[in-house]
PDB file of C-alpha atoms in Angstrom:
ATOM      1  CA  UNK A 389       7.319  30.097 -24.775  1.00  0.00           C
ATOM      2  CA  UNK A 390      10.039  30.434 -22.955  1.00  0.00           C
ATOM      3  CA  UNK A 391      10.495  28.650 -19.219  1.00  0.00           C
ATOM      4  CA  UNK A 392       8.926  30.172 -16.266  1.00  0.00           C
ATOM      5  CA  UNK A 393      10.955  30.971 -13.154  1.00  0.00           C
ATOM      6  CA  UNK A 394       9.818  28.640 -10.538  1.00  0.00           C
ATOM      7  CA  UNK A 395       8.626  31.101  -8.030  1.00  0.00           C
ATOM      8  CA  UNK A 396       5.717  32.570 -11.414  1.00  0.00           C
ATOM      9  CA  UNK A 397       4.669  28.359 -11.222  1.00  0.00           C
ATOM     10  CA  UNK A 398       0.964  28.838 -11.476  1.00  0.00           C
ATOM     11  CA  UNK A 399       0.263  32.879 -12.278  1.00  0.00           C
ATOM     12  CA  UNK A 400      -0.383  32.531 -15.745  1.00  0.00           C
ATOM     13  CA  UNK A 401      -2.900  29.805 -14.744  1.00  0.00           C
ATOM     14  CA  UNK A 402      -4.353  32.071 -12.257  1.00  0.00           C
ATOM     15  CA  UNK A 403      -4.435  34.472 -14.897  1.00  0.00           C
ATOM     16  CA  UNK A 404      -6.225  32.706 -17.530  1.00  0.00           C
ATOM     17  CA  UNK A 405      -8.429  30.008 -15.637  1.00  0.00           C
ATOM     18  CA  UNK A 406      -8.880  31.823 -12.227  1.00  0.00           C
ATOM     19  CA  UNK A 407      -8.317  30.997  -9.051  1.00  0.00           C
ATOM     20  CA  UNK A 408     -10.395  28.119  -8.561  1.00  0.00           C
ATOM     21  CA  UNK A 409      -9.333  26.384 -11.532  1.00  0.00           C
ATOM     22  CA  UNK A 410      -5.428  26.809 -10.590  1.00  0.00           C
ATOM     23  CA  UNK A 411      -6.121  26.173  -7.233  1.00  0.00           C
ATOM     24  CA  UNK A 412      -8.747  23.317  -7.249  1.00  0.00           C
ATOM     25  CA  UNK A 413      -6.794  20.540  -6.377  1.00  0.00           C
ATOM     26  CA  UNK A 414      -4.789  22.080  -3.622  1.00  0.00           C
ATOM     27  CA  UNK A 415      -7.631  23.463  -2.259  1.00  0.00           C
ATOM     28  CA  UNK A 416      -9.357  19.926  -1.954  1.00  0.00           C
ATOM     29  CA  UNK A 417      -6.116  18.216  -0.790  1.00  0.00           C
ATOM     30  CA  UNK A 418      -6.126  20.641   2.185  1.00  0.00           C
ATOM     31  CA  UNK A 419      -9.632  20.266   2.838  1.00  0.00           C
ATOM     32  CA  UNK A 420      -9.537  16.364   2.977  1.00  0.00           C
ATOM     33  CA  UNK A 421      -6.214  16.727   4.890  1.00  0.00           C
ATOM     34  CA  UNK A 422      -7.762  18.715   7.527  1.00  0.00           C
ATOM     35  CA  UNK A 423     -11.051  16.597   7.152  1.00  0.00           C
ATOM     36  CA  UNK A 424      -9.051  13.432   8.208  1.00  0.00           C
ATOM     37  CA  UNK A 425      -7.322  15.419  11.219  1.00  0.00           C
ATOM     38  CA  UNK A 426     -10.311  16.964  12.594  1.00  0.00           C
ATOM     39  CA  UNK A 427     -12.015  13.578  12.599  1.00  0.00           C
ATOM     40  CA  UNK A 428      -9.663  12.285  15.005  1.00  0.00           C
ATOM     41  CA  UNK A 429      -9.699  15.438  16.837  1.00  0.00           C
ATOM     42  CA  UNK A 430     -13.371  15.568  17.342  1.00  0.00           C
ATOM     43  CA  UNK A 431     -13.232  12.533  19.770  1.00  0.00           C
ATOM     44  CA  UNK A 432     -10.360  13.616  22.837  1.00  0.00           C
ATOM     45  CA  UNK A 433     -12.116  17.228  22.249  1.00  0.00           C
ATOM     46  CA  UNK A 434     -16.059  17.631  22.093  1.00  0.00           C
ATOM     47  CA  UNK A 435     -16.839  13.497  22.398  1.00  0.00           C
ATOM     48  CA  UNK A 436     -17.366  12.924  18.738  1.00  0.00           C
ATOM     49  CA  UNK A 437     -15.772   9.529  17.811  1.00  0.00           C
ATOM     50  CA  UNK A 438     -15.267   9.774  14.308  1.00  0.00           C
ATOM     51  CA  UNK A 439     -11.957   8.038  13.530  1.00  0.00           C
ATOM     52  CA  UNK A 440     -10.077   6.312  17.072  1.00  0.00           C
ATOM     53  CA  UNK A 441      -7.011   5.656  16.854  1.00  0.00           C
ATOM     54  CA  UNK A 442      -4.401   7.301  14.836  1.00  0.00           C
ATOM     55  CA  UNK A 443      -2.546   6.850  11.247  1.00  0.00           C
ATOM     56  CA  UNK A 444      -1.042   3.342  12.113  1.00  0.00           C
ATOM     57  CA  UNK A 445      -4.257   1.961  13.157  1.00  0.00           C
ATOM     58  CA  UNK A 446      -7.843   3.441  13.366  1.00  0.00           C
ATOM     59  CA  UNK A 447     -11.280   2.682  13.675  1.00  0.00           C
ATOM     60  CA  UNK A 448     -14.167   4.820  11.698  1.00  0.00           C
ATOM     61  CA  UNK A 449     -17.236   5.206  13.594  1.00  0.00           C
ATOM     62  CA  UNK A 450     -16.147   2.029  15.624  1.00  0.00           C
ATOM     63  CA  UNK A 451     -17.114  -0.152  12.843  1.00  0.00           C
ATOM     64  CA  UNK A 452     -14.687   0.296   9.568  1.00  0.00           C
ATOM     65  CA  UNK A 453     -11.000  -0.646  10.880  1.00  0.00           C
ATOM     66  CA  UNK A 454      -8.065   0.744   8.946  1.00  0.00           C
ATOM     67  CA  UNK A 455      -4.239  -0.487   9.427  1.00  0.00           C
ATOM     68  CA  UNK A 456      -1.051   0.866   8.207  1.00  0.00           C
ATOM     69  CA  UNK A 457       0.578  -1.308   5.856  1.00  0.00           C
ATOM     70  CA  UNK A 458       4.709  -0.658   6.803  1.00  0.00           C
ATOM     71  CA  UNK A 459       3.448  -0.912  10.360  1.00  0.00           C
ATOM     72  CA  UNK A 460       1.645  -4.527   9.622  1.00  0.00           C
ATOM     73  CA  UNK A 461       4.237  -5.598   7.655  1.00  0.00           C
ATOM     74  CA  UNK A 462       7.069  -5.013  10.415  1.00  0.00           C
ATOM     75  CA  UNK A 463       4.761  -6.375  13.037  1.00  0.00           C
ATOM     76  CA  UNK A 464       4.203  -9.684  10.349  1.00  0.00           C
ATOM     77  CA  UNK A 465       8.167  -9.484  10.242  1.00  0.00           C
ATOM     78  CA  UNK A 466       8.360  -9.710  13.807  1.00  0.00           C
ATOM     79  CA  UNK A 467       6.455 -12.972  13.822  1.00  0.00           C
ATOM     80  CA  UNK A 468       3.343 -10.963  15.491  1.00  0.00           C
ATOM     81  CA  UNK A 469       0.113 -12.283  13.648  1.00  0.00           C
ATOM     82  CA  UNK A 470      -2.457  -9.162  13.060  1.00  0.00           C
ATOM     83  CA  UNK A 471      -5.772  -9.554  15.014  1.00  0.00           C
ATOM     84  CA  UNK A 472      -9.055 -10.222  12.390  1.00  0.00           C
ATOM     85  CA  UNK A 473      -9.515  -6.453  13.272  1.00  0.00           C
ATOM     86  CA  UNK A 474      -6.294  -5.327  11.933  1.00  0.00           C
ATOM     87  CA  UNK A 475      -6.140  -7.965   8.863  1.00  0.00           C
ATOM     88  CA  UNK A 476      -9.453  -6.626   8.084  1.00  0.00           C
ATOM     89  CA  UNK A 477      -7.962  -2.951   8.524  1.00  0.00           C
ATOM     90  CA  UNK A 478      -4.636  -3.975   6.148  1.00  0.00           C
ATOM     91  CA  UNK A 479      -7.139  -5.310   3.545  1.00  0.00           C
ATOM     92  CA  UNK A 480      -9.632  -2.647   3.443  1.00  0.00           C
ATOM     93  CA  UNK A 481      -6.891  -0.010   3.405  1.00  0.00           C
ATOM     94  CA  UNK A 482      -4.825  -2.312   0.492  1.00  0.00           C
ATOM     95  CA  UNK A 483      -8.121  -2.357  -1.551  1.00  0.00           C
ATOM     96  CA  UNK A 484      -8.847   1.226  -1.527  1.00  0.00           C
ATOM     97  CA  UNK A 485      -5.335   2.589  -2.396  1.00  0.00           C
ATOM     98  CA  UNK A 486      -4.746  -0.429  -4.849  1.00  0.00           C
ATOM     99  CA  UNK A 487      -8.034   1.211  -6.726  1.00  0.00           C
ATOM    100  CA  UNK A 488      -8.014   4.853  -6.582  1.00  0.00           C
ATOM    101  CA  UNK A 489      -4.765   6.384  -8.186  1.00  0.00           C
ATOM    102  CA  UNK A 490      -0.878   5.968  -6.741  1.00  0.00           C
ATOM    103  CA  UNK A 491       0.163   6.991  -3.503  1.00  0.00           C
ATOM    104  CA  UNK A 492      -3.265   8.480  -3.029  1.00  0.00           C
ATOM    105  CA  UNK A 493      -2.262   8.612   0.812  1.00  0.00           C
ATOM    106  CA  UNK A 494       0.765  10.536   0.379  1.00  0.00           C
ATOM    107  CA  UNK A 495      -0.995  13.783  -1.678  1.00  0.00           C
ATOM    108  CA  UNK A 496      -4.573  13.586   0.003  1.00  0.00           C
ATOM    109  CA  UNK A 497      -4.358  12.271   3.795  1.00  0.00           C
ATOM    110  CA  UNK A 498      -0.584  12.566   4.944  1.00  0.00           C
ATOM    111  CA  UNK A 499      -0.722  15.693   6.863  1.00  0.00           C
ATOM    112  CA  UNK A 500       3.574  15.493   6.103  1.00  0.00           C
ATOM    113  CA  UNK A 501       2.507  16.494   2.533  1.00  0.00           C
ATOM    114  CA  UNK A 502       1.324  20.258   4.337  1.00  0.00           C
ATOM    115  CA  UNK A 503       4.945  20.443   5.924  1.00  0.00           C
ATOM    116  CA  UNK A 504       6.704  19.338   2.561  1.00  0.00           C
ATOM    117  CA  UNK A 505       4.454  21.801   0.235  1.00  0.00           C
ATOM    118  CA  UNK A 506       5.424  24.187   2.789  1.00  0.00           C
ATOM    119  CA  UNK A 507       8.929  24.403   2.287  1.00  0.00           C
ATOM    120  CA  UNK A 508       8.733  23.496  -1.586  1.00  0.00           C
ATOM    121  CA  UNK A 509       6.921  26.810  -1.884  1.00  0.00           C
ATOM    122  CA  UNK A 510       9.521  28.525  -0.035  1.00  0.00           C
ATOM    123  CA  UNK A 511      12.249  27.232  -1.688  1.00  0.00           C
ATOM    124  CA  UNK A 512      10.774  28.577  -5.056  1.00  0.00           C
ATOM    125  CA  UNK A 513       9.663  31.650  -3.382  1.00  0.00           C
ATOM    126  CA  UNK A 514      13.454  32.289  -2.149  1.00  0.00           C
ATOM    127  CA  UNK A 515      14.695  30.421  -5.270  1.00  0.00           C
ATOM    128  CA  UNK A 516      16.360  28.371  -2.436  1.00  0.00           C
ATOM    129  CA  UNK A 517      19.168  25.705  -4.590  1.00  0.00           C
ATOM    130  CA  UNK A 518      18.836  22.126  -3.130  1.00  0.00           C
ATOM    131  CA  UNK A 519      22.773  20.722  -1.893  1.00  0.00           C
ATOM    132  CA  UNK A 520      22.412  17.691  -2.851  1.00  0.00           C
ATOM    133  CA  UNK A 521      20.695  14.817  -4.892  1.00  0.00           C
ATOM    134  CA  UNK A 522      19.277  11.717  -4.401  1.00  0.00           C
ATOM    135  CA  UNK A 523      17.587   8.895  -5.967  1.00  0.00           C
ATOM    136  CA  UNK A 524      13.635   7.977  -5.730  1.00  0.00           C
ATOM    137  CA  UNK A 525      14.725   4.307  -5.047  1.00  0.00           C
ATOM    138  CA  UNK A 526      16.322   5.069  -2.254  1.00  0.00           C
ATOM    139  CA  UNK A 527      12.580   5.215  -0.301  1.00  0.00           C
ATOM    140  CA  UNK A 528      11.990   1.436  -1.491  1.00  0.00           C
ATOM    141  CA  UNK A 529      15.317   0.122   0.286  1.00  0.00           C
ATOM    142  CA  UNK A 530      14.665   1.858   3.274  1.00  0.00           C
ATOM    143  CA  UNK A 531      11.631   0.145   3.338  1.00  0.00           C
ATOM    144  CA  UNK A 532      12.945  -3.315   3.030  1.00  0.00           C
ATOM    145  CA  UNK A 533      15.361  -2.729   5.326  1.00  0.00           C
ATOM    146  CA  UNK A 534      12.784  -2.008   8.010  1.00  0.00           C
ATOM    147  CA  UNK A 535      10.624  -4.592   7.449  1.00  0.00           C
ATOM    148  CA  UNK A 536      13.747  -6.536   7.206  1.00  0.00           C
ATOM    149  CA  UNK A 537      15.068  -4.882  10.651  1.00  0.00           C
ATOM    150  CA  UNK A 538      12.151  -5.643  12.092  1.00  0.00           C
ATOM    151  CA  UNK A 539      12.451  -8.799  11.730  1.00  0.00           C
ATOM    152  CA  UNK A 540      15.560  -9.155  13.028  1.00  0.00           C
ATOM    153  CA  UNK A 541      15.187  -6.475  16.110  1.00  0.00           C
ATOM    154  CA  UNK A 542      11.925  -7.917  17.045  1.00  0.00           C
ATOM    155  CA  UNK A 543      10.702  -4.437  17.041  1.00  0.00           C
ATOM    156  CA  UNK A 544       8.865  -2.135  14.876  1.00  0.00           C
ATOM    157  CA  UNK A 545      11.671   0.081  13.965  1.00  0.00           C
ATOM    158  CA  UNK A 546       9.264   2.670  11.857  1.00  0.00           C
ATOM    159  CA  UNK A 547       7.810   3.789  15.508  1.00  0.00           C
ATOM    160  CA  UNK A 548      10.892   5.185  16.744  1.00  0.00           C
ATOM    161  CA  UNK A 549      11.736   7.367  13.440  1.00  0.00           C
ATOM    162  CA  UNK A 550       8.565   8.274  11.838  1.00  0.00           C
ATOM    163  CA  UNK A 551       7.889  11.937  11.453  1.00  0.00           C
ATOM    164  CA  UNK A 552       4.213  11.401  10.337  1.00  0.00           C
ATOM    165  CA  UNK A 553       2.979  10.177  13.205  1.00  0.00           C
ATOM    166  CA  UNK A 554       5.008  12.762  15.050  1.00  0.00           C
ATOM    167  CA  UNK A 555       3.400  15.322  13.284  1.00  0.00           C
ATOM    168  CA  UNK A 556      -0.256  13.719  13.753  1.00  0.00           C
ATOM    169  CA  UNK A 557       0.247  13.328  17.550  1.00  0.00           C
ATOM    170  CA  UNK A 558       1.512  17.011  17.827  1.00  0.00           C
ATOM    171  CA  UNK A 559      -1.567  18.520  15.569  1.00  0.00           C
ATOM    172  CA  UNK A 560      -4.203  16.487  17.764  1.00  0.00           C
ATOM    173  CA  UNK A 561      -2.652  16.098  21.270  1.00  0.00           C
ATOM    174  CA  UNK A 562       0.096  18.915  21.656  1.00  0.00           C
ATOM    175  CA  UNK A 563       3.841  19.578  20.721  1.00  0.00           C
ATOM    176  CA  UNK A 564       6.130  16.921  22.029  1.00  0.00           C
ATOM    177  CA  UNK A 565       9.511  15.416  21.306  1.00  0.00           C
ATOM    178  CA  UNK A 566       8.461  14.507  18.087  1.00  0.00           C
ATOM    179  CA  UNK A 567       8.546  18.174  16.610  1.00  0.00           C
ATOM    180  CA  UNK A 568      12.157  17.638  15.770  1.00  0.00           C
ATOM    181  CA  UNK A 569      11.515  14.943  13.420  1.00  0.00           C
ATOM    182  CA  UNK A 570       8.821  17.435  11.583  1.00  0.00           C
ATOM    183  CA  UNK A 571      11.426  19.934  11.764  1.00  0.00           C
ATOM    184  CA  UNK A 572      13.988  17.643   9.895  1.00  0.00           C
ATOM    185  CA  UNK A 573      11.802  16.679   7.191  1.00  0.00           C
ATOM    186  CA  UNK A 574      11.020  20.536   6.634  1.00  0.00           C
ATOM    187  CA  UNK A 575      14.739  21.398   7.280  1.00  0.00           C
ATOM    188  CA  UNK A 576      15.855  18.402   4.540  1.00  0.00           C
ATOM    189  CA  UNK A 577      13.353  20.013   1.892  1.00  0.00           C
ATOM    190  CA  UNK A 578      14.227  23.230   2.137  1.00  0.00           C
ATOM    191  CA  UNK A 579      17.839  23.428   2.534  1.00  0.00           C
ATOM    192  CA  UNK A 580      18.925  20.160   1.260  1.00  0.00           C
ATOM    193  CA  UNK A 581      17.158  17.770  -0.796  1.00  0.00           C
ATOM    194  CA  UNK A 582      14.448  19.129  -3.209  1.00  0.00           C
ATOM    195  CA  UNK A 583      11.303  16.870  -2.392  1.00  0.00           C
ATOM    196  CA  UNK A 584      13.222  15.552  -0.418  1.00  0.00           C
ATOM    197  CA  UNK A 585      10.979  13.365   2.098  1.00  0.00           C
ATOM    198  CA  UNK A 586       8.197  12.640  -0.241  1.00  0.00           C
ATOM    199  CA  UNK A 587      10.276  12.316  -3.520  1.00  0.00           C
ATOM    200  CA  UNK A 588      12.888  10.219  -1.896  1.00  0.00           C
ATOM    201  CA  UNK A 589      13.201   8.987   1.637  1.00  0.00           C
ATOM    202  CA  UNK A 590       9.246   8.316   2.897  1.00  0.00           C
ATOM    203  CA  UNK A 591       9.222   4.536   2.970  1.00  0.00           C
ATOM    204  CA  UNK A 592       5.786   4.955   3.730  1.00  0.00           C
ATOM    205  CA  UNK A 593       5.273   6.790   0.494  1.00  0.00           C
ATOM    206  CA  UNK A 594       7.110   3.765  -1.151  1.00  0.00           C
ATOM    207  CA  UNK A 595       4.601   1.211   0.405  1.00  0.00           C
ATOM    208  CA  UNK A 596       1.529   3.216  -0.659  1.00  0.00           C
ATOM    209  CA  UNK A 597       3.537   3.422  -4.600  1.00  0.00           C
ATOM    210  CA  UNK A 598       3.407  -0.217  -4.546  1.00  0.00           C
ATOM    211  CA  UNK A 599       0.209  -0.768  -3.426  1.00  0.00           C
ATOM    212  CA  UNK A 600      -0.971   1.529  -6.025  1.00  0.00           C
ATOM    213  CA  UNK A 601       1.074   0.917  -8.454  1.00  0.00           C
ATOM    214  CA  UNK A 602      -1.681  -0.435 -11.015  1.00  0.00           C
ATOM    215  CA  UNK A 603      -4.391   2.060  -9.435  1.00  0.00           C
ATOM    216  CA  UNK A 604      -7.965   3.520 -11.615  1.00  0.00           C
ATOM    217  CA  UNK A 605      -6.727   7.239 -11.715  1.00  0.00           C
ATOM    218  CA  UNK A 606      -4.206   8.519 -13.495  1.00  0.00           C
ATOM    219  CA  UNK A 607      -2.660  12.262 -14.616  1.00  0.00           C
ATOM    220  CA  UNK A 608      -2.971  11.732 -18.314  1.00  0.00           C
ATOM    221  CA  UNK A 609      -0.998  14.613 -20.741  1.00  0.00           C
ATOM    222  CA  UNK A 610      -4.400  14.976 -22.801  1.00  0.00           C
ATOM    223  CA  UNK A 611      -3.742  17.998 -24.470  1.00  0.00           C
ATOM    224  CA  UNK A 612       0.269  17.139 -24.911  1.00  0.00           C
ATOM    225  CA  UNK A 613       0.269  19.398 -28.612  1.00  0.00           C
ATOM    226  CA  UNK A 614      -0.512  22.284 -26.820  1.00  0.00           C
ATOM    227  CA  UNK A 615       2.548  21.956 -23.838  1.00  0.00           C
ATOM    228  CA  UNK A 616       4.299  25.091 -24.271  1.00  0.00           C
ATOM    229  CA  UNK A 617       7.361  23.903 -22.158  1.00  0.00           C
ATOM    230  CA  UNK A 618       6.910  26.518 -19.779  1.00  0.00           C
ATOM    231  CA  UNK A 619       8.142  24.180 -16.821  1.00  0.00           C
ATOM    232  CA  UNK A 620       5.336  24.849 -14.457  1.00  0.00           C
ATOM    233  CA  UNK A 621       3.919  21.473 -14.205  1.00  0.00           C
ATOM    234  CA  UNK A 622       8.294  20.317 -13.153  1.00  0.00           C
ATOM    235  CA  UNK A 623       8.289  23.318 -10.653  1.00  0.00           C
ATOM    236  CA  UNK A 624       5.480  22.429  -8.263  1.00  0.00           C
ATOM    237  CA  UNK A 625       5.375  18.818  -8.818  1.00  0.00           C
ATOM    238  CA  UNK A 626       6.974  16.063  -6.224  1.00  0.00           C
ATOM    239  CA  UNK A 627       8.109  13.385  -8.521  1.00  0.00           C
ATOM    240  CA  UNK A 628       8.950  15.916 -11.597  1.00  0.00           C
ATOM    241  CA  UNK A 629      10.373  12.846 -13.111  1.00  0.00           C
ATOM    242  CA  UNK A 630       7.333  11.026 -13.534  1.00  0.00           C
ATOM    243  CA  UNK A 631       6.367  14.134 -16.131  1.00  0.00           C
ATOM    244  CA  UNK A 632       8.941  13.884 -18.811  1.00  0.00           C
ATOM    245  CA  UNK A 633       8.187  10.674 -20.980  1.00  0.00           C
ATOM    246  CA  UNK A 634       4.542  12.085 -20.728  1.00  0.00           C
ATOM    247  CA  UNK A 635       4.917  15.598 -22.651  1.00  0.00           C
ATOM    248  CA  UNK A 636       6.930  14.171 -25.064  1.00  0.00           C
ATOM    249  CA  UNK A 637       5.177  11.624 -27.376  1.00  0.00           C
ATOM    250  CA  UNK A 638       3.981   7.969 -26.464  1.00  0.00           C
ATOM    251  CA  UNK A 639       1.489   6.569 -23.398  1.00  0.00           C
ATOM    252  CA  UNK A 640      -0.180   9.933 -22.600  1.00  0.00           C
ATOM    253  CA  UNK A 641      -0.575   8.660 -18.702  1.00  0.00           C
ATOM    254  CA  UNK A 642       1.289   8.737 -16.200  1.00  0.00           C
ATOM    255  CA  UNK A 643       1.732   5.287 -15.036  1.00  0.00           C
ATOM    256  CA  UNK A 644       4.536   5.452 -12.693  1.00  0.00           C
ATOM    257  CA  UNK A 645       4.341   4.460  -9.102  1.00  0.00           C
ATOM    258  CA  UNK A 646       5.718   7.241  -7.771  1.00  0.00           C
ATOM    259  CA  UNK A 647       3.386   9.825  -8.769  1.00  0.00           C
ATOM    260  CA  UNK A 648       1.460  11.192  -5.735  1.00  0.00           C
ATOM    261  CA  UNK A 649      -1.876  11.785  -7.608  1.00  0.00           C
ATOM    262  CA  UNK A 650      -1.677  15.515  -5.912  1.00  0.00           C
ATOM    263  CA  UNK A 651      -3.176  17.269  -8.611  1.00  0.00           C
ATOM    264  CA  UNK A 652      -0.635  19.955  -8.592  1.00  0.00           C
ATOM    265  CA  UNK A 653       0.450  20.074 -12.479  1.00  0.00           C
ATOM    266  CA  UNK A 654      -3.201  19.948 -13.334  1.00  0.00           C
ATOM    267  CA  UNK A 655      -3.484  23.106 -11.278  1.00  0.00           C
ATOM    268  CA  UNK A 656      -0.766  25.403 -12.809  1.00  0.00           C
ATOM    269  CA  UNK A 657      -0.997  24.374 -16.373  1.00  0.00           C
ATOM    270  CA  UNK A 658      -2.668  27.460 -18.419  1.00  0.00           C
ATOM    271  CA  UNK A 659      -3.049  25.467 -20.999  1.00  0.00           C
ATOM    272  CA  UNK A 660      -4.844  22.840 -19.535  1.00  0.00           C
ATOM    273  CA  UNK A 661      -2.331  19.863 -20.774  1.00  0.00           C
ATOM    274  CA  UNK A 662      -2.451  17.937 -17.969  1.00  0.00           C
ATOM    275  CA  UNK A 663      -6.110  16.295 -16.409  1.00  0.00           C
ATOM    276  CA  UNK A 664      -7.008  12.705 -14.227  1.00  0.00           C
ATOM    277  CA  UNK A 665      -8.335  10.112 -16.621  1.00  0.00           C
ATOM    278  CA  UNK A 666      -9.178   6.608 -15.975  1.00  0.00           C
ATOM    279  CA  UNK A 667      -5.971   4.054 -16.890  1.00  0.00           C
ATOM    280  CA  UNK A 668      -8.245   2.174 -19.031  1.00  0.00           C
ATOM    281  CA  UNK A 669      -8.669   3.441 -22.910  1.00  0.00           C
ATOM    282  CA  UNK A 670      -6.877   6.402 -22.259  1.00  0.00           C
ATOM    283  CA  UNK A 671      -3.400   5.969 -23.615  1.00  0.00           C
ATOM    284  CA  UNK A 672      -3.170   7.738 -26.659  1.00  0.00           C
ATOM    285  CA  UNK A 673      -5.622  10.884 -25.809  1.00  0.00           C
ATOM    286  CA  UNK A 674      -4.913  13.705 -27.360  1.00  0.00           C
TER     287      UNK A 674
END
């Protein structure tokens, strides 16, 4: 077969499985994404205190705390010591992610990932060329060096530059200043970078790839004889690289870090190479 154009990713899948079957994944992504944001919407609105807080540091129904891990680790840098409430909220957040599937945060809570799909779609859609490239390690030094800068400022650097919580305050509490670092990110993924934010510059995404780096859930290549090479699965996904070594022969799963558990290649496969299987005893299922 030969490759699909990136703006056809998904139609034969619609074709042949539906739209529920191509779309599954995306749909629940978007439903837990906007799940998450109404629950901390429900409180300053109608009185409903689901989640308090916001993405650095929140409280569900004023018992379960949950902390940010870049934002404990500058404040740990900074020679700050977490309250029990926010150790608690580091290690309950650490657990989950370190057991469900890699960068589970980045594909199904980070409301970012709606603004990078976004323009990802456009840029197939317009078959938009990105201008330049960039490596996927580039994420992990930029988060040492604001952990590290943190340190030395005495400040939480990540505060003063991070788009996601930009984006969160203007979905739950109004447009601000911070619509011009959401505007970059979309901006740097369209025009410039191809996955850009998520596939290379998040350092948020690279603390939530660590953390899950040895994670339950993983995108396996289970059918990998019947991959017709039609590209889809590479057009939609994130981290395209983390696809290669998988189709062709070896470890059927996807094991690296960077893989946003998104669901995304699952979706638009028509042949249905691609599914999440648990990390243990699946390696050579075919």
């Amino acid at each position: 077969m030969a490759k699909n154009l990136a703006k056809d990713a998904g139609k034969e899948a619609v074709k042949r499985l539906g739209w529920w079957r191509s779309h599954r994944f995306l749909f629940l992504r978007r439903v837990t994404q906007m799940s998450v944001l109404l629950a901390f919407f429900a409180g300053p609105m109608w009185g409903v205190w689901v989640l308090k807080g916001n993405l650095s540091a929140s409280v569900l129904l004023d018992i379960v705390p949950f902390t940010d891990p870049l934002i404990a680790a500058q404040a740990l840098a900074t020679g700050h010591l977490l309250e029990p409430e926010g150790l608690m909220g580091l290690a309950i957040v650490i657990v989950i992610y370190a057991l469900v599937a890699p960068r589970a945060f980045c594909g199904w809570v980070c409301p970012m990932n709606m603004v990078t799909d976004a323009a990802a779609w456009l840029r197939r859609k317009f078959n938009v060329k990105a201008s330049f490239q960039m490596s996927a390690s580039v994420r992990y030094w930029l988060l040492a060096l604001l952990v590290i800068g943190s340190g030395v400022s005495g400040t939480l650097l990540w505060t003063w530059l991070d788009p996601v919580s930009a984006l969160h305050r203007g979905l739950i509490f109004g447009v601000g200043g911070g619509i011009w670092l959401v505007a970059s990110v979309f901006v740097l993924d369209l025009l410039l970078v191809e996955h850009g934010w998520c596939g290379h510059l998040c350092p948020l995404g690279a603390s939530y790839g660590v953390i899950g780096s040895q994670s339950v859930m993983r995108v396996a290549a289970v059918k990998r004889s019947a991959c017709t090479k039609c590209m889809d699965c590479f057009n939609v996904c994130p981290e395209p690289q983390v696809l290669r070594q998988r189709l062709k022969g070896g470890d059927v799963r996807v094991m690296d870090r960077n893989c946003m558990s998104c669901g995304r290649c699952i979706d638009v496969c028509a042949e249905q190479v691609l599914e999440f299987r648990k990390r243990f005893g699946a390696e050579n299922e075919e």
